[in-house]
Tab-separated table of C-alpha atoms in Angstrom:
chain	number	residue	atom	x	y	z
A	112	MET	CA	126.472	106.730	47.106
A	113	LEU	CA	129.465	106.028	49.147
A	114	ARG	CA	127.225	106.087	52.271
A	115	GLN	CA	125.312	103.247	50.557
A	116	ILE	CA	128.552	101.317	48.933
A	117	LEU	CA	129.536	100.428	52.658
A	118	SER	CA	126.261	100.198	54.153
A	119	VAL	CA	125.270	97.075	51.573
A	120	LEU	CA	129.107	95.688	51.965
A	121	ILE	CA	128.212	96.055	55.836
A	122	ALA	CA	125.292	93.780	54.932
A	123	HIS	CA	127.031	91.622	52.865
A	124	PRO	CA	126.777	88.402	55.205
A	125	LEU	CA	123.406	87.905	54.293
A	126	THR	CA	123.714	87.778	50.423
A	127	SER	CA	126.296	86.237	48.252
A	128	TYR	CA	129.938	87.832	48.341
A	129	SER	CA	129.763	87.690	43.856
A	130	ASN	CA	126.384	89.877	44.534
A	131	SER	CA	127.963	92.630	46.771
A	132	VAL	CA	130.997	93.596	44.717
A	133	LYS	CA	128.636	93.369	41.759
A	134	VAL	CA	126.778	95.731	43.315
A	135	SER	CA	129.689	97.461	44.368
A	136	LEU	CA	131.449	97.929	41.313
A	137	ARG	CA	127.515	98.724	39.886
A	138	MET	CA	127.981	102.011	41.809
A	139	SER	CA	131.851	102.728	41.779
A	140	SER	CA	131.068	102.746	37.699
A	141	GLU	CA	127.923	105.277	38.127
A	142	ILE	CA	129.742	107.188	40.113
A	143	VAL	CA	132.987	107.389	37.590
A	144	ASN	CA	131.218	107.524	34.549
A	145	SER	CA	129.027	110.000	36.177
A	146	SER	CA	132.297	112.523	36.558
A	147	LYS	CA	133.284	111.566	33.333
A	148	ARG	CA	130.150	112.865	31.228
A	149	LYS	CA	129.408	115.887	29.281
A	150	PRO	CA	126.833	118.913	30.385
A	151	GLU	CA	124.458	118.188	28.386
A	152	GLU	CA	125.074	114.094	28.779
A	153	SER	CA	124.547	114.499	32.203
A	154	GLU	CA	121.442	116.753	31.276
A	155	CYS	CA	119.897	114.314	28.918
A	156	ASN	CA	120.821	110.816	30.806
A	157	ASP	CA	119.516	113.131	34.244
A	158	SER	CA	115.260	110.496	34.306
A	159	GLU	CA	118.201	107.777	33.620
A	160	ALA	CA	120.385	108.375	36.044
A	161	LYS	CA	117.624	109.706	39.236
A	162	LYS	CA	116.161	106.052	38.107
A	163	ILE	CA	118.978	103.843	39.320
A	164	LYS	CA	120.033	106.269	42.144
A	165	SER	CA	116.196	104.989	42.826
A	166	GLU	CA	116.910	101.586	41.912
A	167	ASN	CA	120.068	101.343	44.092
A	168	GLU	CA	118.930	103.048	47.325
A	169	GLN	CA	115.945	100.834	47.301
A	170	PHE	CA	117.964	97.900	46.868
A	171	VAL	CA	119.999	99.106	49.780
A	172	GLU	CA	117.276	99.799	52.239
A	173	ASN	CA	116.276	96.137	51.698
A	174	ILE	CA	119.060	94.154	52.799
A	175	ILE	CA	119.185	96.009	55.703
A	176	GLN	CA	115.557	95.183	56.315
A	177	ARG	CA	116.545	91.693	55.105
A	178	ALA	CA	118.998	91.833	57.806
A	179	ALA	CA	117.251	93.376	60.699
A	180	GLU	CA	113.992	91.081	60.162
A	181	GLU	CA	116.364	87.936	60.434
A	182	THR	CA	118.417	89.142	63.343
A	183	ASN	CA	115.645	91.037	65.619
A	184	ARG	CA	118.603	93.767	65.943
A	185	VAL	CA	119.764	97.207	64.669
A	186	ARG	CA	122.772	97.046	66.959
A	187	LYS	CA	125.157	94.935	69.050
A	188	PRO	CA	123.047	93.112	72.546
A	189	ARG	CA	123.243	94.635	75.431
A	190	LYS	CA	124.190	93.708	78.957
A	191	ALA	CA	120.437	94.871	80.779
A	192	VAL	CA	117.936	93.488	84.454
A	193	LEU	CA	113.736	92.044	83.902
A	194	LEU	CA	112.528	92.334	87.073
A	195	LEU	CA	110.279	89.585	87.078
A	196	CYS	CA	106.852	88.673	90.029
A	197	TYR	CA	105.979	84.858	90.247
A	198	LEU	CA	103.284	82.810	91.836
A	199	GLY	CA	105.225	78.982	92.341
A	200	LYS	CA	102.153	77.329	93.292
A	201	GLU	CA	102.102	75.676	89.498
A	202	PHE	CA	105.515	75.588	88.546
A	203	TYR	CA	108.131	73.346	89.642
A	204	GLY	CA	110.287	76.534	91.326
A	205	MET	CA	112.912	78.692	89.233
A	206	GLN	CA	115.062	76.638	87.538
A	207	ARG	CA	114.709	75.532	83.779
A	208	ASN	CA	114.556	71.939	84.037
A	209	THR	CA	113.373	68.950	81.943
A	210	ASN	CA	109.752	67.781	81.224
A	211	VAL	CA	108.503	70.000	84.079
A	212	SER	CA	106.903	73.436	83.765
A	213	THR	CA	109.358	76.060	85.770
A	214	VAL	CA	109.079	80.045	85.878
A	215	GLU	CA	112.308	80.132	83.207
A	216	GLU	CA	110.657	77.943	80.645
A	217	GLU	CA	107.578	80.533	80.307
A	218	LEU	CA	109.548	82.852	79.968
A	219	PHE	CA	112.434	82.003	77.542
A	220	LYS	CA	108.689	80.621	75.425
A	221	ALA	CA	107.562	84.727	75.853
A	222	LEU	CA	110.854	86.094	74.369
A	223	LEU	CA	111.628	83.985	71.832
A	224	LYS	CA	106.782	84.321	70.521
A	225	SER	CA	107.786	88.694	70.779
A	226	LYS	CA	110.901	87.511	68.720
A	227	ILE	CA	113.293	89.794	71.374
A	228	ILE	CA	115.795	86.383	71.672
A	229	LEU	CA	116.284	84.013	68.759
A	230	GLN	CA	115.650	80.081	68.690
A	231	SER	CA	119.771	79.413	69.352
A	232	GLU	CA	119.533	81.398	72.364
A	233	PHE	CA	115.571	79.626	73.357
A	234	ASP	CA	117.954	76.355	73.702
A	235	TYR	CA	120.578	77.801	75.082
A	236	PRO	CA	120.109	80.615	77.142
A	237	ARG	CA	124.159	80.749	78.196
A	238	THR	CA	124.758	82.505	74.735
A	239	MET	CA	123.205	85.559	75.554
A	240	ASN	CA	125.123	85.335	79.274
A	241	PHE	CA	120.683	84.272	81.283
A	242	GLN	CA	121.999	84.822	85.145
A	243	ARG	CA	119.195	84.437	87.631
A	244	ALA	CA	119.785	86.252	91.121
A	245	ALA	CA	117.745	83.286	93.119
A	246	ARG	CA	116.962	80.545	92.279
A	247	THR	CA	112.910	79.301	94.447
A	248	ASP	CA	111.942	75.662	95.210
A	249	LYS	CA	109.103	73.760	93.707
A	250	GLY	CA	106.117	75.868	95.278
A	251	VAL	CA	107.205	79.163	96.325
A	252	SER	CA	107.047	82.251	95.004
A	253	ALA	CA	109.153	85.398	93.753
A	254	VAL	CA	108.331	89.489	95.309
A	255	ARG	CA	110.326	90.009	93.633
A	256	ASN	CA	113.027	88.231	91.196
A	257	ILE	CA	115.437	89.610	88.878
A	258	VAL	CA	117.242	88.119	86.041
A	259	SER	CA	120.155	89.758	83.530
A	260	LEU	CA	120.892	88.752	79.939
A	261	LYS	CA	122.067	89.993	77.258
A	262	LEU	CA	118.970	91.759	74.982
A	263	PRO	CA	119.497	93.464	71.683
A	264	VAL	CA	118.926	97.039	72.605
A	265	ASN	CA	116.043	98.367	70.683
A	266	GLU	CA	113.813	96.361	72.664
A	267	ILE	CA	115.114	97.964	75.439
A	268	CYS	CA	112.219	99.929	75.921
A	269	THR	CA	109.225	101.024	78.435
A	270	GLU	CA	107.720	98.644	76.498
A	271	PHE	CA	109.356	96.059	76.794
A	272	PRO	CA	106.702	94.638	79.914
A	273	GLU	CA	104.236	94.486	77.769
A	274	LYS	CA	105.373	92.765	75.218
A	275	VAL	CA	105.891	89.765	76.907
A	276	ASN	CA	104.001	89.852	79.283
A	277	GLN	CA	101.253	88.512	76.501
A	278	HIS	CA	102.719	85.299	75.897
A	279	LEU	CA	103.102	84.793	79.999
A	280	PRO	CA	100.501	83.299	81.863
A	281	PRO	CA	98.888	85.544	84.424
A	282	GLU	CA	101.548	83.865	87.491
A	283	ILE	CA	104.421	85.478	86.116
A	284	ARG	CA	105.212	89.107	85.255
A	285	VAL	CA	107.360	90.550	83.714
A	286	VAL	CA	107.914	94.484	86.250
A	287	ALA	CA	110.349	96.196	84.289
A	288	VAL	CA	113.688	96.441	82.659
A	289	LYS	CA	115.917	98.339	83.201
A	290	ARG	CA	119.943	98.803	81.135
A	291	VAL	CA	122.686	97.586	82.759
A	292	ILE	CA	126.858	97.699	82.361
A	293	GLN	CA	127.822	94.923	80.014
A	294	ARG	CA	129.786	92.693	82.811
A	295	PHE	CA	127.008	92.553	85.354
A	296	ASP	CA	126.272	89.461	86.780
A	297	ALA	CA	122.450	89.332	88.734
A	298	LYS	CA	123.607	86.476	91.183
A	299	ILE	CA	127.812	87.637	91.836
A	300	ALA	CA	126.251	91.262	91.719
A	301	CYS	CA	123.934	90.598	94.379
A	302	ASP	CA	124.977	91.502	97.556
A	303	ALA	CA	121.760	90.278	100.258
A	304	ARG	CA	118.541	89.226	99.617
A	305	THR	CA	114.995	89.184	102.186
A	306	TYR	CA	113.050	86.446	102.258
A	307	SER	CA	108.957	86.340	104.556
A	308	TYR	CA	107.299	83.588	105.750
A	309	MET	CA	103.715	83.977	106.221
A	310	ILE	CA	102.215	82.347	109.013
A	311	PRO	CA	99.459	81.752	110.862
A	312	THR	CA	99.476	83.520	114.181
A	313	PHE	CA	98.292	79.911	115.909
A	314	ALA	CA	101.983	78.963	115.020
A	315	PHE	CA	103.282	81.113	118.367
A	316	ALA	CA	99.972	79.920	120.709
A	317	SER	CA	101.486	77.662	123.527
A	318	LYS	CA	101.388	73.861	124.798
A	319	ASP	CA	98.687	75.012	127.008
A	320	GLU	CA	96.666	77.820	124.447
A	321	GLU	CA	94.281	76.436	122.241
A	322	THR	CA	95.470	76.074	118.597
A	323	SER	CA	92.574	76.877	116.424
A	324	GLU	CA	92.266	79.515	113.255
A	325	ALA	CA	90.591	81.641	115.902
A	326	TYR	CA	93.336	82.294	117.584
A	327	ARG	CA	94.854	85.989	117.799
A	328	ILE	CA	99.042	86.607	118.871
A	329	THR	CA	98.859	89.244	121.361
A	330	GLU	CA	101.985	90.283	123.777
A	331	ARG	CA	103.521	87.259	122.013
A	332	ILE	CA	104.689	88.909	119.181
A	333	GLN	CA	106.995	90.977	121.367
A	334	GLU	CA	108.120	87.506	122.118
A	335	VAL	CA	109.048	86.328	118.873
A	336	ASN	CA	111.041	89.430	117.687
A	337	GLU	CA	113.573	88.990	120.516
A	338	PHE	CA	113.929	85.606	120.078
A	339	LEU	CA	114.490	86.154	116.403
A	340	LYS	CA	117.219	87.851	117.021
A	341	ASN	CA	119.269	85.360	118.318
A	342	TYR	CA	119.650	84.598	114.332
A	343	ILE	CA	121.197	87.808	113.216
A	344	GLY	CA	125.223	88.006	112.990
A	345	THR	CA	127.832	85.697	111.368
A	346	ARG	CA	127.188	82.152	112.586
A	347	ASP	CA	127.654	78.315	112.072
A	348	PHE	CA	124.414	76.600	110.631
A	349	TYR	CA	125.451	72.953	109.218
A	350	ASN	CA	122.450	72.052	111.232
A	351	PHE	CA	119.828	74.103	110.036
A	352	THR	CA	120.329	72.368	106.192
A	353	SER	CA	120.912	68.688	104.787
A	354	GLY	CA	124.302	66.553	104.194
A	355	ARG	CA	126.552	69.291	105.624
A	356	ALA	CA	128.602	68.094	109.020
A	357	ALA	CA	129.848	70.181	112.126
A	358	GLY	CA	132.740	73.178	111.129
A	359	ASP	CA	131.876	72.680	107.502
A	360	PRO	CA	133.400	76.386	106.669
A	361	SER	CA	130.579	76.855	104.100
A	362	CYS	CA	127.862	76.489	106.310
A	363	LYS	CA	128.610	80.138	107.999
A	364	ARG	CA	126.199	82.338	107.069
A	365	TYR	CA	125.247	86.384	107.486
A	366	ILE	CA	122.377	87.092	108.985
A	367	MET	CA	121.715	91.737	108.402
A	368	SER	CA	118.045	91.823	110.293
A	369	CYS	CA	114.846	88.840	111.521
A	370	GLU	CA	112.320	90.129	112.462
A	371	CYS	CA	108.098	89.893	112.544
A	372	GLY	CA	105.323	92.468	111.542
A	373	PRO	CA	102.869	93.304	112.614
A	374	PRO	CA	99.314	90.530	112.285
A	375	PHE	CA	96.222	90.942	109.661
A	376	MET	CA	93.231	89.257	108.566
A	377	SER	CA	93.096	86.905	105.240
A	378	TYR	CA	90.286	84.184	105.097
A	379	GLY	CA	89.495	84.340	108.792
A	380	LEU	CA	92.516	84.227	109.704
A	381	GLU	CA	94.990	85.965	111.138
A	382	PHE	CA	98.895	85.995	109.704
A	383	LEU	CA	102.360	87.911	110.309
A	384	VAL	CA	105.372	88.234	108.012
A	385	ILE	CA	108.976	86.710	109.221
A	386	LYS	CA	111.398	88.315	107.183
A	387	ILE	CA	114.549	87.911	107.535
A	388	LYS	CA	117.630	89.726	104.681
A	389	GLY	CA	121.068	88.243	104.553
A	390	GLN	CA	123.796	87.771	102.837
A	391	SER	CA	122.931	84.145	101.710
A	392	PHE	CA	120.977	81.083	102.338
A	393	MET	CA	121.557	77.391	102.214
A	394	LEU	CA	119.098	74.915	101.511
A	395	HIS	CA	115.457	75.078	103.587
A	396	GLN	CA	117.525	77.979	105.957
A	397	ILE	CA	114.590	79.443	106.255
A	398	ARG	CA	111.476	77.093	106.684
A	399	LYS	CA	115.063	75.245	109.520
A	400	LEU	CA	114.716	79.046	111.405
A	401	VAL	CA	110.849	79.607	111.089
A	402	GLY	CA	110.486	75.761	112.424
A	403	LEU	CA	112.693	75.638	115.913
A	404	SER	CA	111.379	79.818	116.262
A	405	ILE	CA	107.729	78.159	116.413
A	406	ALA	CA	109.227	75.030	118.711
A	407	LEU	CA	111.276	77.358	121.262
A	408	ILE	CA	108.174	79.391	121.540
A	409	ARG	CA	105.044	77.123	122.030
A	410	ASN	CA	107.631	75.945	125.187
A	411	LEU	CA	108.278	72.486	122.853
A	412	THR	CA	111.870	73.280	123.656
A	413	ASP	CA	114.651	75.456	125.069
A	414	ASN	CA	117.963	76.867	123.563
A	415	SER	CA	120.277	74.036	124.678
A	416	ILE	CA	118.969	72.389	121.579
A	417	LEU	CA	120.541	75.575	118.962
A	418	GLN	CA	122.912	73.273	118.483
A	419	LYS	CA	121.640	69.945	118.025
A	420	ILE	CA	121.222	68.596	114.476
A	421	ASP	CA	117.209	67.617	113.955
A	422	ILE	CA	116.432	71.194	113.626
A	423	PRO	CA	112.133	70.696	112.471
A	424	LYS	CA	111.242	71.769	109.377
A	425	ALA	CA	108.512	74.332	109.239
A	426	PRO	CA	105.968	73.742	106.109
A	427	GLY	CA	107.373	75.510	102.256
A	428	LEU	CA	103.785	77.019	101.849
A	429	GLY	CA	104.536	80.960	103.177
A	430	LEU	CA	107.984	80.734	101.535
A	431	MET	CA	107.974	84.147	99.370
A	432	LEU	CA	111.251	85.955	98.282
A	433	GLU	CA	110.648	89.371	98.872
A	434	GLU	CA	113.619	90.748	97.773
A	435	LEU	CA	117.175	91.350	96.249
A	436	HIS	CA	119.633	94.361	97.364
A	437	TYR	CA	122.871	95.441	95.013
A	438	ASP	CA	123.503	98.491	97.786
A	439	TRP	CA	127.105	98.446	96.341
A	440	TYR	CA	126.330	98.479	92.229
A	441	ASN	CA	124.201	101.283	93.161
A	442	LYS	CA	126.224	103.063	94.736
A	443	LYS	CA	128.939	102.551	92.056
A	444	PHE	CA	126.964	103.030	88.888
A	445	GLY	CA	122.973	103.554	89.897
A	446	THR	CA	124.646	107.669	89.301
A	447	ASP	CA	127.047	107.802	86.712
A	448	GLY	CA	123.863	109.373	84.994
A	449	ILE	CA	123.803	106.303	82.246
A	450	HIS	CA	122.726	103.412	84.139
A	451	ASP	CA	118.938	103.903	86.624
A	452	PRO	CA	120.067	102.159	90.186
A	453	LEU	CA	118.391	99.052	90.909
A	454	THR	CA	116.424	100.029	93.897
A	455	TRP	CA	112.499	99.344	91.809
A	456	THR	CA	110.493	101.517	94.490
A	457	GLU	CA	109.262	103.064	91.004
A	458	TYR	CA	107.138	100.183	90.730
A	459	ASP	CA	105.949	99.426	94.180
A	460	ASP	CA	102.178	100.385	94.049
A	461	VAL	CA	102.398	97.295	90.677
A	462	ILE	CA	104.385	94.446	92.482
A	463	GLU	CA	102.948	95.316	96.105
A	464	THR	CA	99.393	95.004	93.804
A	465	PHE	CA	100.332	91.565	92.881
A	466	LYS	CA	102.366	90.227	96.405
A	467	LYS	CA	98.275	91.437	97.758
A	468	GLU	CA	96.391	89.369	94.540
A	469	LYS	CA	97.870	86.562	93.950
A	470	ILE	CA	100.493	85.641	96.589
A	471	CYS	CA	99.552	86.120	99.898
A	472	GLU	CA	95.657	85.689	99.375
A	473	ASN	CA	96.979	82.135	97.966
A	474	ILE	CA	98.430	81.679	100.787
A	475	ALA	CA	95.688	82.798	102.429
A	476	LYS	CA	93.192	80.353	100.877
A	477	THR	CA	95.276	76.945	100.743
A	478	GLU	CA	96.190	77.215	104.495
A	479	ARG	CA	92.669	77.305	104.975
A	480	GLU	CA	91.536	75.077	102.712
A	481	GLU	CA	94.758	72.244	102.652
A	482	LYS	CA	95.518	72.744	106.946
A	483	SER	CA	99.178	72.420	106.694
A	484	MET	CA	100.464	74.334	109.467
A	485	LEU	CA	98.032	72.510	111.893
A	486	GLN	CA	99.135	69.422	110.574
A	487	TRP	CA	102.245	70.580	111.511
A	488	LEU	CA	102.199	71.190	114.340
A	489	GLU	CA	100.365	68.193	115.641
A	490	THR	CA	104.001	66.332	114.217
A	491	LEU	CA	105.586	69.135	116.139
A	492	PRO	CA	105.549	67.306	119.889
A	493	HIS	CA	107.471	64.256	119.025
A	494	HIS	CA	110.451	65.418	117.616
A	495	SER	CA	113.340	64.205	119.232
A	496	TYR	CA	115.349	66.612	118.225
A	497	ASP	CA	118.192	64.326	118.517
A	498	VAL	CA	122.189	63.820	116.852
A	499	ARG	CA	121.233	61.575	114.538
A	500	ASP	CA	122.763	59.626	111.406
A	501	ALA	CA	122.377	60.255	108.030
A	502	GLY	CA	119.150	58.653	105.941
A	503	PRO	CA	115.274	58.350	105.941
A	504	PRO	CA	113.137	57.840	108.718
A	505	THR	CA	113.291	54.455	110.187
A	506	LYS	CA	109.938	52.614	109.858
A	507	LEU	CA	108.344	50.878	112.165
A	508	PRO	CA	109.593	47.272	112.934
A	509	PRO	CA	108.045	44.386	113.197
A	510	LYS	CA	106.511	42.935	116.335
A	511	GLN	CA	108.703	40.302	118.421
A	512	THR	CA	108.851	37.919	121.242
A	513	ILE	CA	111.666	37.085	122.447
A	514	SER	CA	112.088	34.401	125.019
A	515	THR	CA	114.933	33.648	127.031
A	516	SER	CA	116.142	30.392	128.283
A	517	ASP	CA	116.161	31.360	132.478
A	518	ASP	CA	112.935	33.557	133.308
A	519	SER	CA	111.027	32.085	129.465
A	520	GLU	CA	110.239	36.757	129.249
A	521	SER	CA	108.731	38.303	126.721
A	522	ILE	CA	110.108	41.583	124.985
A	523	ASN	CA	108.280	42.645	122.148
A	524	THR	CA	110.690	44.963	120.860
A	525	SER	CA	107.638	47.513	119.301
A	526	ASP	CA	108.014	48.528	123.270
A	527	ASN	CA	110.559	48.080	124.793
A	528	SER	CA	113.139	49.048	122.216
A	529	GLU	CA	112.892	52.220	120.662
A	530	ALA	CA	113.818	52.764	116.964
A	531	VAL	CA	115.274	56.077	116.197
A	532	SER	CA	114.566	58.113	113.291
A	533	THR	CA	117.094	59.007	111.230
A	534	ASN	CA	115.525	62.704	110.518
A	535	ASP	CA	112.168	62.911	110.710
A	536	ASN	CA	112.801	66.595	108.382
A	537	SER	CA	115.511	64.807	106.695
A	538	GLU	CA	115.326	64.569	102.101
A	539	ALA	CA	117.480	61.581	100.900
A	540	VAL	CA	120.092	64.181	98.693
A	541	ASN	CA	119.601	64.091	95.069
A	542	THR	CA	121.473	66.136	92.945
A	543	ASN	CA	118.489	67.585	91.129
A	544	ASP	CA	117.106	69.367	94.954
A	545	LYS	CA	117.440	73.557	94.681
A	546	SER	CA	118.485	75.761	97.356
A	547	GLU	CA	115.814	78.435	98.077
A	548	ALA	CA	118.506	81.459	96.470
A	549	SER	CA	120.804	81.079	94.146
A	550	GLY	CA	124.006	80.823	94.407
A	551	ASP	CA	123.727	81.329	98.197
A	552	SER	CA	123.865	77.307	99.176
A	553	PRO	CA	127.097	75.998	98.815
A	554	LYS	CA	127.128	72.549	96.437
A	555	LEU	CA	125.893	69.045	97.745
A	556	ASP	CA	128.461	66.976	98.644
A	557	ASN	CA	128.541	63.910	97.146
A	558	SER	CA	130.953	61.707	98.427
A	559	ASN	CA	128.386	59.671	100.427
A	560	ILE	CA	126.440	58.842	96.748
A	561	ASP	CA	126.501	56.360	95.091
A	562	SER	CA	124.833	56.562	92.034
A	563	SER	CA	126.741	54.819	89.397
A	564	ASN	CA	122.841	53.576	88.170
A	565	ASN	CA	121.200	56.570	88.611
A	566	ASP	CA	120.193	55.363	92.157
A	567	VAL	CA	120.710	57.922	95.521
A	568	LYS	CA	122.269	56.428	98.370
A	569	ILE	CA	123.375	57.681	101.347
A	570	VAL	CA	125.658	56.415	103.488
A	571	ASN	CA	124.854	56.972	107.605
A	572	LYS	CA	127.879	57.546	110.718
A	573	CYS	CA	127.922	53.370	110.309
A	574	ASN	CA	128.785	53.359	107.473
A	575	ASN	CA	126.091	50.795	106.028
A	576	SER	CA	124.267	52.065	102.776
A	577	VAL	CA	120.860	52.814	103.685
A	578	PRO	CA	117.967	52.956	99.694
A	579	SER	CA	116.156	56.057	99.646
A	580	GLN	CA	112.689	55.983	101.159
A	581	PRO	CA	109.611	57.563	100.601
A	582	GLU	CA	109.295	61.222	102.055
A	583	SER	CA	106.041	59.959	103.908
A	584	THR	CA	107.222	57.937	106.432
A	585	SER	CA	106.222	55.843	109.557
A	586	VAL	CA	108.936	55.986	112.562
A	587	ILE	CA	108.861	56.209	115.797
A	588	CYS	CA	110.226	59.286	118.375
A	589	ASN	CA	110.256	58.844	122.173
A	590	ASN	CA	108.064	55.880	121.287
A	591	SER	CA	104.671	57.353	120.218
A	592	GLN	CA	103.567	56.688	116.519
A	593	GLU	CA	104.412	59.829	113.769
A	594	THR	CA	103.404	59.778	110.427
A	595	GLU	CA	105.629	62.557	108.750
A	596	ILE	CA	103.272	64.975	106.369
A	597	LYS	CA	105.216	65.379	103.026
A	598	CYS	CA	104.579	69.951	102.397
A	599	GLU	CA	105.332	70.911	99.086
A	600	SER	CA	108.249	73.233	99.068
């Protein structure tokens, strides 16, 4: 009986205080009266006492049930991590954004429909300590991505993925859920990130060879791997991102490994996968690493341009987040007998099936149909690799005829005057740009951005304000016209 009274008092926030007091007094008086009864009175009123006891127990059970239904919790929420796989083609990145479809938005909707989180947590994810380990851009897929959040302890079970997946689109799958320590943060605890880039092998054909879909790579794989070793170590990658100055200490990154795997066939094309593992990455860094590798292997430039500003940026189609590494956490807590290590090897079959059937198949099919790499390779020979002023590509100037007073020499500015493209691969700096990994790209320098009227401007070295232009713009590079191919990143 005392246990029931305590249960009522604990659950009293869902009832009025006066009702809780009345119930408590009623139960207390029954206990006192029963102790004062004479044996014969007790025998006479046994049926009535049992009836009162039954009513009180039912009353307490109803309160507890209503409390559980209202909050969907039977205990204090506990920190957990979710392992996600998703095809990024139909989404505007990982991070939640207004009025666009994102991976996080779909995940929150599924958790709400499953009655795992409350409406307030859906509206304000910070209330459940939500944190993503890596933030992917528009169109970029993830083989393994992790988010940490607080969940009701009874929901952290093997049935969790199936319960949530029935409310998710087929392009997003929750593979598993694991309990972690209370102070765990998916981004901060991540030691390293591995990205992969699935690329057709004809991208590495030399300029003397025919670049076609029938190309098959041979011993050039060894040459590719030898060059990729140049990226390993701690280096200044200021020229492999946008809007960073030389010497910026925040542009130093540590690359642990960089190599390409064996070729394989898909949709009649030969592909290989470049894997890059590093502590963190900056905006567009991986795509520029791949773009420069292609230019050097094709003998379109040499190693002297490694410190140049204008590094070509490969298309975003083949980029995917491969794996997140939690070596320190696994060593400290993964073997304590309470928490599981965040390795996910037991789910490799499910993950590889999703990767093959959803992500890789989509990349191969899209490349076959849209030929984004072939189109980009056509523009690559015109890339200048010059140090350029910040700003959008320069438009073609109109033809003009200038007559001098002495010899009346006609000068055509479109032929003899070289218009310098600011950067055929650079983009107007936008505060909504997303990095290839969460927290791995330092914040953009906003000192050159005028946002007083929601207009974004980039200031060049001459301190002249240049308005932002569309990304698909005709430019002049080395006296030849080039149309920049806009690729989804």
